[in-house]
Amino acid sequence: MSGLDALYQELILDHAKNRRGFGLDEPGAHSATVHQRNPICGDEITLRVTTEDDRVASVTWEGAGCSISQASASMLVALLREDGGDDGMPLPDAQALIERFREALRSRGKIPLDEETFGDASALSGVSKYTARVKCAMLAWVALEEGLRQA
């Protein structure tokens, strides 16, 4: 295993153990709660997104499953918090991020996730080579996408 692969594996394990955004906030006026399940492996995510003034104000989640699904949800929340700042990420930016993440994970390794754009979530680039694991990594992102439609 290369040094970079080992670092990525460490990041995934850290996020799976020290889950950012874990525990659902109370629902707000403009919030949506979405439950997603991966029938192939049994991973489950319940995600709550709150929007204010066309921005993602908060994202929290609960779930159970493999390290990849849990780490991906944690990485998503960390990314939204970092890039959104105190005001939250604009909705079009969040939607574009989801679409770019989906495109990279469906590329079978041809499109890497840029670290500058995706932060720790770029560690999930290697998942795209394993089609059975793509759904694990996408679970929270699909839940956020649905939540943004509903909120």
mmCIF file with all atom_site columns, C-alpha atoms in Angstrom:
data_model
loop_
_atom_site.group_PDB
_atom_site.id
_atom_site.type_symbol
_atom_site.label_atom_id
_atom_site.label_alt_id
_atom_site.label_comp_id
_atom_site.label_asym_id
_atom_site.label_entity_id
_atom_site.label_seq_id
_atom_site.pdbx_PDB_ins_code
_atom_site.Cartn_x
_atom_site.Cartn_y
_atom_site.Cartn_z
_atom_site.occupancy
_atom_site.B_iso_or_equiv
_atom_site.pdbx_formal_charge
_atom_site.auth_seq_id
_atom_site.auth_comp_id
_atom_site.auth_asym_id
_atom_site.auth_atom_id
_atom_site.pdbx_PDB_model_num
ATOM 1   C CA . MET A 1 1   ? 0.000   0.000  0.000   1.00 0.00 ? 1   MET A CA 1
ATOM 2   C CA . SER A 1 2   ? 1.407   3.403  -0.957  1.00 0.00 ? 2   SER A CA 1
ATOM 3   C CA . GLY A 1 3   ? 1.788   6.206  1.565   1.00 0.00 ? 3   GLY A CA 1
ATOM 4   C CA . LEU A 1 4   ? -1.115  8.074  -0.032  1.00 0.00 ? 4   LEU A CA 1
ATOM 5   C CA . ASP A 1 5   ? -3.390  5.030  0.104   1.00 0.00 ? 5   ASP A CA 1
ATOM 6   C CA . ALA A 1 6   ? -2.508  4.562  3.770   1.00 0.00 ? 6   ALA A CA 1
ATOM 7   C CA . LEU A 1 7   ? -3.315  8.220  4.479   1.00 0.00 ? 7   LEU A CA 1
ATOM 8   C CA . TYR A 1 8   ? -6.655  7.900  2.702   1.00 0.00 ? 8   TYR A CA 1
ATOM 9   C CA . GLN A 1 9   ? -7.447  4.738  4.644   1.00 0.00 ? 9   GLN A CA 1
ATOM 10  C CA . GLU A 1 10  ? -6.593  6.573  7.887   1.00 0.00 ? 10  GLU A CA 1
ATOM 11  C CA . LEU A 1 11  ? -8.893  9.471  6.952   1.00 0.00 ? 11  LEU A CA 1
ATOM 12  C CA . ILE A 1 12  ? -11.759 7.096  6.208   1.00 0.00 ? 12  ILE A CA 1
ATOM 13  C CA . LEU A 1 13  ? -11.301 5.263  9.498   1.00 0.00 ? 13  LEU A CA 1
ATOM 14  C CA . ASP A 1 14  ? -11.038 8.548  11.432  1.00 0.00 ? 14  ASP A CA 1
ATOM 15  C CA . HIS A 1 15  ? -14.305 9.849  9.979   1.00 0.00 ? 15  HIS A CA 1
ATOM 16  C CA . ALA A 1 16  ? -16.008 6.481  10.546  1.00 0.00 ? 16  ALA A CA 1
ATOM 17  C CA . LYS A 1 17  ? -15.028 6.534  14.236  1.00 0.00 ? 17  LYS A CA 1
ATOM 18  C CA . ASN A 1 18  ? -15.258 10.296 14.936  1.00 0.00 ? 18  ASN A CA 1
ATOM 19  C CA . ARG A 1 19  ? -18.370 11.108 12.935  1.00 0.00 ? 19  ARG A CA 1
ATOM 20  C CA . ARG A 1 20  ? -18.904 14.804 12.241  1.00 0.00 ? 20  ARG A CA 1
ATOM 21  C CA . GLY A 1 21  ? -22.518 15.948 12.368  1.00 0.00 ? 21  GLY A CA 1
ATOM 22  C CA . PHE A 1 22  ? -23.711 12.717 13.987  1.00 0.00 ? 22  PHE A CA 1
ATOM 23  C CA . GLY A 1 23  ? -26.978 13.059 15.925  1.00 0.00 ? 23  GLY A CA 1
ATOM 24  C CA . LEU A 1 24  ? -30.069 14.664 14.416  1.00 0.00 ? 24  LEU A CA 1
ATOM 25  C CA . ASP A 1 25  ? -30.803 18.314 15.256  1.00 0.00 ? 25  ASP A CA 1
ATOM 26  C CA . GLU A 1 26  ? -34.363 19.332 16.031  1.00 0.00 ? 26  GLU A CA 1
ATOM 27  C CA . PRO A 1 27  ? -36.241 20.021 12.794  1.00 0.00 ? 27  PRO A CA 1
ATOM 28  C CA . GLY A 1 28  ? -36.576 23.665 11.842  1.00 0.00 ? 28  GLY A CA 1
ATOM 29  C CA . ALA A 1 29  ? -39.050 25.589 9.726   1.00 0.00 ? 29  ALA A CA 1
ATOM 30  C CA . HIS A 1 30  ? -37.203 24.792 6.510   1.00 0.00 ? 30  HIS A CA 1
ATOM 31  C CA . SER A 1 31  ? -35.838 21.337 7.183   1.00 0.00 ? 31  SER A CA 1
ATOM 32  C CA . ALA A 1 32  ? -36.265 17.919 5.653   1.00 0.00 ? 32  ALA A CA 1
ATOM 33  C CA . THR A 1 33  ? -35.450 14.501 7.024   1.00 0.00 ? 33  THR A CA 1
ATOM 34  C CA . VAL A 1 34  ? -34.534 11.792 4.540   1.00 0.00 ? 34  VAL A CA 1
ATOM 35  C CA . HIS A 1 35  ? -33.854 8.113  5.147   1.00 0.00 ? 35  HIS A CA 1
ATOM 36  C CA . GLN A 1 36  ? -31.758 6.175  2.652   1.00 0.00 ? 36  GLN A CA 1
ATOM 37  C CA . ARG A 1 37  ? -30.871 2.494  2.752   1.00 0.00 ? 37  ARG A CA 1
ATOM 38  C CA . ASN A 1 38  ? -28.485 0.483  0.638   1.00 0.00 ? 38  ASN A CA 1
ATOM 39  C CA . PRO A 1 39  ? -30.279 -2.838 0.087   1.00 0.00 ? 39  PRO A CA 1
ATOM 40  C CA . ILE A 1 40  ? -27.087 -4.515 -1.127  1.00 0.00 ? 40  ILE A CA 1
ATOM 41  C CA . CYS A 1 41  ? -25.190 -4.231 2.157   1.00 0.00 ? 41  CYS A CA 1
ATOM 42  C CA . GLY A 1 42  ? -27.705 -2.843 4.662   1.00 0.00 ? 42  GLY A CA 1
ATOM 43  C CA . ASP A 1 43  ? -26.104 0.580  5.228   1.00 0.00 ? 43  ASP A CA 1
ATOM 44  C CA . GLU A 1 44  ? -28.626 3.150  6.471   1.00 0.00 ? 44  GLU A CA 1
ATOM 45  C CA . ILE A 1 45  ? -28.519 6.922  6.813   1.00 0.00 ? 45  ILE A CA 1
ATOM 46  C CA . THR A 1 46  ? -31.125 9.320  8.167   1.00 0.00 ? 46  THR A CA 1
ATOM 47  C CA . LEU A 1 47  ? -30.093 12.851 7.272   1.00 0.00 ? 47  LEU A CA 1
ATOM 48  C CA . ARG A 1 48  ? -31.698 16.137 8.305   1.00 0.00 ? 48  ARG A CA 1
ATOM 49  C CA . VAL A 1 49  ? -30.934 19.268 6.309   1.00 0.00 ? 49  VAL A CA 1
ATOM 50  C CA . THR A 1 50  ? -32.065 22.761 7.241   1.00 0.00 ? 50  THR A CA 1
ATOM 51  C CA . THR A 1 51  ? -31.997 25.595 4.728   1.00 0.00 ? 51  THR A CA 1
ATOM 52  C CA . GLU A 1 52  ? -32.237 29.342 5.300   1.00 0.00 ? 52  GLU A CA 1
ATOM 53  C CA . ASP A 1 53  ? -32.072 32.108 2.705   1.00 0.00 ? 53  ASP A CA 1
ATOM 54  C CA . ASP A 1 54  ? -31.177 29.702 -0.126  1.00 0.00 ? 54  ASP A CA 1
ATOM 55  C CA . ARG A 1 55  ? -28.265 28.286 1.876   1.00 0.00 ? 55  ARG A CA 1
ATOM 56  C CA . VAL A 1 56  ? -27.571 24.981 3.618   1.00 0.00 ? 56  VAL A CA 1
ATOM 57  C CA . ALA A 1 57  ? -27.771 26.090 7.249   1.00 0.00 ? 57  ALA A CA 1
ATOM 58  C CA . SER A 1 58  ? -27.114 22.692 8.845   1.00 0.00 ? 58  SER A CA 1
ATOM 59  C CA . VAL A 1 59  ? -26.817 19.011 8.095   1.00 0.00 ? 59  VAL A CA 1
ATOM 60  C CA . THR A 1 60  ? -26.933 16.314 10.756  1.00 0.00 ? 60  THR A CA 1
ATOM 61  C CA . TRP A 1 61  ? -27.327 12.564 10.440  1.00 0.00 ? 61  TRP A CA 1
ATOM 62  C CA . GLU A 1 62  ? -27.589 9.208  12.115  1.00 0.00 ? 62  GLU A CA 1
ATOM 63  C CA . GLY A 1 63  ? -26.823 5.869  10.585  1.00 0.00 ? 63  GLY A CA 1
ATOM 64  C CA . ALA A 1 64  ? -25.209 2.499  10.701  1.00 0.00 ? 64  ALA A CA 1
ATOM 65  C CA . GLY A 1 65  ? -23.182 0.574  8.201   1.00 0.00 ? 65  GLY A CA 1
ATOM 66  C CA . CYS A 1 66  ? -19.739 0.082  6.796   1.00 0.00 ? 66  CYS A CA 1
ATOM 67  C CA . SER A 1 67  ? -16.826 2.431  7.344   1.00 0.00 ? 67  SER A CA 1
ATOM 68  C CA . ILE A 1 68  ? -17.203 3.880  3.858   1.00 0.00 ? 68  ILE A CA 1
ATOM 69  C CA . SER A 1 69  ? -20.852 4.934  4.292   1.00 0.00 ? 69  SER A CA 1
ATOM 70  C CA . GLN A 1 70  ? -20.271 6.353  7.765   1.00 0.00 ? 70  GLN A CA 1
ATOM 71  C CA . ALA A 1 71  ? -17.075 8.156  6.772   1.00 0.00 ? 71  ALA A CA 1
ATOM 72  C CA . SER A 1 72  ? -18.695 9.581  3.649   1.00 0.00 ? 72  SER A CA 1
ATOM 73  C CA . ALA A 1 73  ? -21.550 11.099 5.688   1.00 0.00 ? 73  ALA A CA 1
ATOM 74  C CA . SER A 1 74  ? -19.069 12.580 8.150   1.00 0.00 ? 74  SER A CA 1
ATOM 75  C CA . MET A 1 75  ? -16.889 13.945 5.338   1.00 0.00 ? 75  MET A CA 1
ATOM 76  C CA . LEU A 1 76  ? -19.929 15.503 3.674   1.00 0.00 ? 76  LEU A CA 1
ATOM 77  C CA . VAL A 1 77  ? -20.891 17.364 6.853   1.00 0.00 ? 77  VAL A CA 1
ATOM 78  C CA . ALA A 1 78  ? -17.291 18.490 7.441   1.00 0.00 ? 78  ALA A CA 1
ATOM 79  C CA . LEU A 1 79  ? -17.065 19.767 3.860   1.00 0.00 ? 79  LEU A CA 1
ATOM 80  C CA . LEU A 1 80  ? -20.339 21.685 4.081   1.00 0.00 ? 80  LEU A CA 1
ATOM 81  C CA . ARG A 1 81  ? -19.257 23.260 7.371   1.00 0.00 ? 81  ARG A CA 1
ATOM 82  C CA . GLU A 1 82  ? -15.810 24.222 6.072   1.00 0.00 ? 82  GLU A CA 1
ATOM 83  C CA . ASP A 1 83  ? -16.881 25.562 2.683   1.00 0.00 ? 83  ASP A CA 1
ATOM 84  C CA . GLY A 1 84  ? -20.151 27.064 3.877   1.00 0.00 ? 84  GLY A CA 1
ATOM 85  C CA . GLY A 1 85  ? -18.730 28.950 6.824   1.00 0.00 ? 85  GLY A CA 1
ATOM 86  C CA . ASP A 1 86  ? -21.074 30.509 9.360   1.00 0.00 ? 86  ASP A CA 1
ATOM 87  C CA . ASP A 1 87  ? -23.636 31.489 6.711   1.00 0.00 ? 87  ASP A CA 1
ATOM 88  C CA . GLY A 1 88  ? -23.890 28.035 5.158   1.00 0.00 ? 88  GLY A CA 1
ATOM 89  C CA . MET A 1 89  ? -23.188 26.886 1.628   1.00 0.00 ? 89  MET A CA 1
ATOM 90  C CA . PRO A 1 90  ? -25.383 28.335 -1.147  1.00 0.00 ? 90  PRO A CA 1
ATOM 91  C CA . LEU A 1 91  ? -27.865 25.736 -2.433  1.00 0.00 ? 91  LEU A CA 1
ATOM 92  C CA . PRO A 1 92  ? -26.570 25.790 -6.038  1.00 0.00 ? 92  PRO A CA 1
ATOM 93  C CA . ASP A 1 93  ? -23.015 25.151 -4.770  1.00 0.00 ? 93  ASP A CA 1
ATOM 94  C CA . ALA A 1 94  ? -24.179 22.216 -2.626  1.00 0.00 ? 94  ALA A CA 1
ATOM 95  C CA . GLN A 1 95  ? -26.115 20.742 -5.554  1.00 0.00 ? 95  GLN A CA 1
ATOM 96  C CA . ALA A 1 96  ? -23.097 21.130 -7.868  1.00 0.00 ? 96  ALA A CA 1
ATOM 97  C CA . LEU A 1 97  ? -20.871 19.457 -5.277  1.00 0.00 ? 97  LEU A CA 1
ATOM 98  C CA . ILE A 1 98  ? -23.221 16.463 -5.107  1.00 0.00 ? 98  ILE A CA 1
ATOM 99  C CA . GLU A 1 99  ? -23.274 16.161 -8.899  1.00 0.00 ? 99  GLU A CA 1
ATOM 100 C CA . ARG A 1 100 ? -19.467 16.352 -9.175  1.00 0.00 ? 100 ARG A CA 1
ATOM 101 C CA . PHE A 1 101 ? -19.105 13.742 -6.415  1.00 0.00 ? 101 PHE A CA 1
ATOM 102 C CA . ARG A 1 102 ? -21.523 11.427 -8.237  1.00 0.00 ? 102 ARG A CA 1
ATOM 103 C CA . GLU A 1 103 ? -19.707 11.911 -11.548 1.00 0.00 ? 103 GLU A CA 1
ATOM 104 C CA . ALA A 1 104 ? -16.321 11.059 -9.976  1.00 0.00 ? 104 ALA A CA 1
ATOM 105 C CA . LEU A 1 105 ? -17.629 7.989  -8.165  1.00 0.00 ? 105 LEU A CA 1
ATOM 106 C CA . ARG A 1 106 ? -19.268 6.663  -11.318 1.00 0.00 ? 106 ARG A CA 1
ATOM 107 C CA . SER A 1 107 ? -16.080 7.188  -13.366 1.00 0.00 ? 107 SER A CA 1
ATOM 108 C CA . ARG A 1 108 ? -14.471 3.890  -12.273 1.00 0.00 ? 108 ARG A CA 1
ATOM 109 C CA . GLY A 1 109 ? -11.326 5.752  -11.241 1.00 0.00 ? 109 GLY A CA 1
ATOM 110 C CA . LYS A 1 110 ? -11.037 8.014  -14.275 1.00 0.00 ? 110 LYS A CA 1
ATOM 111 C CA . ILE A 1 111 ? -12.083 11.226 -12.466 1.00 0.00 ? 111 ILE A CA 1
ATOM 112 C CA . PRO A 1 112 ? -10.375 11.743 -9.099  1.00 0.00 ? 112 PRO A CA 1
ATOM 113 C CA . LEU A 1 113 ? -11.992 13.851 -6.395  1.00 0.00 ? 113 LEU A CA 1
ATOM 114 C CA . ASP A 1 114 ? -10.005 17.069 -6.116  1.00 0.00 ? 114 ASP A CA 1
ATOM 115 C CA . GLU A 1 115 ? -8.715  17.615 -2.564  1.00 0.00 ? 115 GLU A CA 1
ATOM 116 C CA . GLU A 1 116 ? -9.100  21.393 -2.816  1.00 0.00 ? 116 GLU A CA 1
ATOM 117 C CA . THR A 1 117 ? -12.792 21.029 -3.671  1.00 0.00 ? 117 THR A CA 1
ATOM 118 C CA . PHE A 1 118 ? -13.721 17.922 -1.670  1.00 0.00 ? 118 PHE A CA 1
ATOM 119 C CA . GLY A 1 119 ? -11.363 18.097 1.316   1.00 0.00 ? 119 GLY A CA 1
ATOM 120 C CA . ASP A 1 120 ? -11.231 14.810 3.230   1.00 0.00 ? 120 ASP A CA 1
ATOM 121 C CA . ALA A 1 121 ? -13.898 13.348 0.933   1.00 0.00 ? 121 ALA A CA 1
ATOM 122 C CA . SER A 1 122 ? -11.232 13.177 -1.785  1.00 0.00 ? 122 SER A CA 1
ATOM 123 C CA . ALA A 1 123 ? -10.019 10.077 0.105   1.00 0.00 ? 123 ALA A CA 1
ATOM 124 C CA . LEU A 1 124 ? -13.056 8.299  -1.340  1.00 0.00 ? 124 LEU A CA 1
ATOM 125 C CA . SER A 1 125 ? -11.733 8.529  -4.917  1.00 0.00 ? 125 SER A CA 1
ATOM 126 C CA . GLY A 1 126 ? -10.526 4.930  -4.809  1.00 0.00 ? 126 GLY A CA 1
ATOM 127 C CA . VAL A 1 127 ? -14.047 3.695  -4.059  1.00 0.00 ? 127 VAL A CA 1
ATOM 128 C CA . SER A 1 128 ? -15.026 4.454  -7.651  1.00 0.00 ? 128 SER A CA 1
ATOM 129 C CA . LYS A 1 129 ? -13.033 1.415  -8.776  1.00 0.00 ? 129 LYS A CA 1
ATOM 130 C CA . TYR A 1 130 ? -15.360 -0.873 -6.787  1.00 0.00 ? 130 TYR A CA 1
ATOM 131 C CA . THR A 1 131 ? -18.898 -0.573 -8.118  1.00 0.00 ? 131 THR A CA 1
ATOM 132 C CA . ALA A 1 132 ? -20.379 -2.437 -5.142  1.00 0.00 ? 132 ALA A CA 1
ATOM 133 C CA . ARG A 1 133 ? -18.955 0.233  -2.801  1.00 0.00 ? 133 ARG A CA 1
ATOM 134 C CA . VAL A 1 134 ? -20.056 3.288  -4.777  1.00 0.00 ? 134 VAL A CA 1
ATOM 135 C CA . LYS A 1 135 ? -23.568 3.087  -3.288  1.00 0.00 ? 135 LYS A CA 1
ATOM 136 C CA . CYS A 1 136 ? -22.033 3.016  0.200   1.00 0.00 ? 136 CYS A CA 1
ATOM 137 C CA . ALA A 1 137 ? -20.122 6.232  -0.457  1.00 0.00 ? 137 ALA A CA 1
ATOM 138 C CA . MET A 1 138 ? -23.083 7.893  -2.220  1.00 0.00 ? 138 MET A CA 1
ATOM 139 C CA . LEU A 1 139 ? -25.698 7.170  0.463   1.00 0.00 ? 139 LEU A CA 1
ATOM 140 C CA . ALA A 1 140 ? -25.415 10.418 2.465   1.00 0.00 ? 140 ALA A CA 1
ATOM 141 C CA . TRP A 1 141 ? -24.936 12.503 -0.679  1.00 0.00 ? 141 TRP A CA 1
ATOM 142 C CA . VAL A 1 142 ? -28.142 11.093 -2.205  1.00 0.00 ? 142 VAL A CA 1
ATOM 143 C CA . ALA A 1 143 ? -29.946 11.775 1.089   1.00 0.00 ? 143 ALA A CA 1
ATOM 144 C CA . LEU A 1 144 ? -28.722 15.388 1.029   1.00 0.00 ? 144 LEU A CA 1
ATOM 145 C CA . GLU A 1 145 ? -29.807 15.772 -2.595  1.00 0.00 ? 145 GLU A CA 1
ATOM 146 C CA . GLU A 1 146 ? -33.324 14.567 -1.720  1.00 0.00 ? 146 GLU A CA 1
ATOM 147 C CA . GLY A 1 147 ? -33.400 16.704 1.422   1.00 0.00 ? 147 GLY A CA 1
ATOM 148 C CA . LEU A 1 148 ? -32.514 19.834 -0.553  1.00 0.00 ? 148 LEU A CA 1
ATOM 149 C CA . ARG A 1 149 ? -35.422 19.102 -2.908  1.00 0.00 ? 149 ARG A CA 1
ATOM 150 C CA . GLN A 1 150 ? -37.797 18.772 0.044   1.00 0.00 ? 150 GLN A CA 1
ATOM 151 C CA . ALA A 1 151 ? -36.557 21.589 2.303   1.00 0.00 ? 151 ALA A CA 1
#
